[in-house]
Amino acid sequence: MADGAQWQTNEALGTVRMPKVGDDVELEAAALGSYWVRFKGGRALKAHRVN
């Protein structure tokens, strides 16, 4: 992320393509302090911030 934040998905990427530097990433707050992360309009995955 531009601010130096690092995120980790809570589930296997499976068929989701790994994001590349500069790709658009959407973050949306979910329940219990977790987040949904979506790479380039693909399927949303649960994630949490590492740092």
Coordinates of N, CA, C and O in Angstrom, one line a residue, residues 4-46:
G4 N 2.5 2.2 3.3 CA 3.4 1.2 3.8 C 2.7 0.1 4.6 O 3.3 -0.8 5.1
A5 N 1.4 0.1 4.6 CA 0.6 -1.0 5.3 C 0.8 -2.3 4.6 O 0.9 -2.4 3.4
Q6 N 0.8 -3.4 5.4 CA 0.9 -4.7 4.9 C -0.3 -5.5 5.3 O -0.7 -5.4 6.5
W7 N -0.9 -6.2 4.4 CA -2.1 -7.0 4.7 C -1.9 -8.4 4.3 O -1.1 -8.8 3.5
Q8 N -2.6 -9.3 5.0 CA -2.5 -10.7 4.8 C -3.9 -11.3 4.7 O -4.8 -11.0 5.5
T9 N -4.1 -12.1 3.6 CA -5.4 -12.8 3.5 C -5.5 -13.9 4.5 O -4.6 -14.5 4.8
N10 N -6.8 -14.1 4.9 CA -7.0 -15.2 5.8 C -7.4 -16.5 5.1 O -7.7 -17.5 5.8
E11 N -7.5 -16.5 3.8 CA -7.8 -17.7 3.1 C -6.9 -17.8 1.9 O -6.3 -16.9 1.5
A12 N -6.9 -19.0 1.3 CA -6.0 -19.3 0.1 C -6.5 -18.4 -1.1 O -7.7 -18.2 -1.2
L13 N -5.6 -18.0 -1.9 CA -6.0 -17.2 -3.0 C -6.7 -18.0 -4.1 O -7.5 -17.5 -4.8
G14 N -6.5 -19.3 -4.2 CA -7.2 -20.1 -5.1 C -7.0 -19.6 -6.5 O -6.0 -19.5 -7.1
T15 N -8.2 -19.2 -7.1 CA -8.2 -18.7 -8.5 C -8.0 -17.3 -8.6 O -8.0 -16.7 -9.7
V16 N -7.8 -16.6 -7.5 CA -7.6 -15.1 -7.5 C -6.1 -14.8 -7.9 O -5.2 -15.4 -7.4
R17 N -6.0 -14.0 -8.9 CA -4.7 -13.6 -9.4 C -3.9 -12.8 -8.4 O -4.5 -11.9 -7.7
M18 N -2.6 -13.1 -8.2 CA -1.8 -12.3 -7.2 C -1.7 -10.8 -7.7 O -1.5 -10.6 -8.9
P19 N -1.9 -9.9 -6.9 CA -1.8 -8.5 -7.3 C -0.3 -8.1 -7.6 O 0.6 -8.7 -7.0
K20 N -0.1 -7.2 -8.5 CA 1.2 -6.7 -8.8 C 1.3 -5.2 -8.3 O 0.3 -4.6 -8.0
V21 N 2.5 -4.8 -8.2 CA 2.7 -3.4 -7.7 C 2.0 -2.4 -8.6 O 2.1 -2.5 -9.8
G22 N 1.2 -1.6 -8.0 CA 0.4 -0.6 -8.8 C -1.0 -1.0 -9.1 O -1.8 -0.2 -9.6
D23 N -1.3 -2.3 -8.9 CA -2.7 -2.7 -9.1 C -3.7 -2.1 -8.1 O -3.3 -1.7 -7.0
D24 N -4.9 -1.9 -8.5 CA -5.9 -1.3 -7.6 C -6.3 -2.4 -6.6 O -6.5 -3.5 -6.9
V25 N -6.5 -1.9 -5.3 CA -6.9 -2.8 -4.3 C -8.0 -2.1 -3.5 O -7.9 -0.9 -3.2
E26 N -9.2 -2.8 -3.3 CA -10.2 -2.2 -2.5 C -10.3 -2.9 -1.1 O -10.2 -4.1 -1.0
L27 N -10.4 -2.1 -0.1 CA -10.6 -2.6 1.3 C -11.9 -2.1 1.8 O -12.3 -1.0 1.7
E28 N -12.6 -3.1 2.5 CA -13.9 -2.8 3.1 C -14.0 -3.4 4.5 O -13.6 -4.5 4.6
A29 N -14.4 -2.6 5.4 CA -14.5 -3.1 6.8 C -15.5 -4.3 6.9 O -16.6 -4.2 6.3
A30 N -15.2 -5.3 7.6 CA -16.1 -6.4 7.8 C -16.3 -6.6 9.4 O -15.9 -5.7 10.1
A31 N -16.9 -7.7 9.8 CA -17.2 -7.9 11.2 C -15.9 -8.2 12.0 O -15.0 -8.7 11.5
L32 N -16.0 -7.8 13.3 CA -15.0 -8.2 14.3 C -13.5 -7.7 13.9 O -12.6 -8.4 14.2
G33 N -13.4 -6.5 13.3 CA -12.1 -6.0 13.0 C -11.4 -6.5 11.8 O -10.3 -6.2 11.6
S34 N -12.1 -7.4 11.1 CA -11.5 -7.9 9.8 C -11.9 -7.0 8.7 O -12.7 -6.1 8.8
Y35 N -11.4 -7.3 7.5 CA -11.6 -6.6 6.3 C -11.8 -7.5 5.1 O -11.4 -8.6 5.1
W36 N -12.5 -7.0 4.1 CA -12.6 -7.7 2.8 C -11.6 -6.9 1.9 O -11.6 -5.7 1.9
V37 N -10.9 -7.7 1.2 CA -9.9 -7.1 0.2 C -10.3 -7.7 -1.2 O -10.6 -8.8 -1.3
R38 N -10.3 -6.8 -2.2 CA -10.6 -7.2 -3.5 C -9.5 -6.6 -4.5 O -9.2 -5.4 -4.4
F39 N -9.0 -7.5 -5.3 CA -7.9 -7.1 -6.2 C -8.5 -6.9 -7.6 O -9.1 -7.9 -8.2
K40 N -8.4 -5.7 -8.2 CA -8.9 -5.5 -9.6 C -10.3 -6.0 -9.8 O -10.5 -6.6 -10.9
G41 N -11.2 -5.7 -8.9 CA -12.6 -6.1 -9.2 C -12.9 -7.5 -9.1 O -14.0 -7.9 -9.5
G42 N -12.0 -8.3 -8.6 CA -12.2 -9.8 -8.5 C -13.0 -10.1 -7.3 O -13.7 -9.3 -6.6
R43 N -13.0 -11.4 -6.9 CA -13.7 -11.9 -5.7 C -13.1 -11.3 -4.4 O -11.9 -11.2 -4.3
A44 N -13.9 -11.0 -3.4 CA -13.4 -10.5 -2.2 C -12.9 -11.6 -1.3 O -13.5 -12.7 -1.3
L45 N -11.8 -11.3 -0.6 CA -11.2 -12.3 0.4 C -11.1 -11.6 1.7 O -10.9 -10.4 1.8
K46 N -11.3 -12.4 2.8 CA -11.1 -11.9 4.2 C -9.6 -11.6 4.4 O -8.8 -12.4 3.9

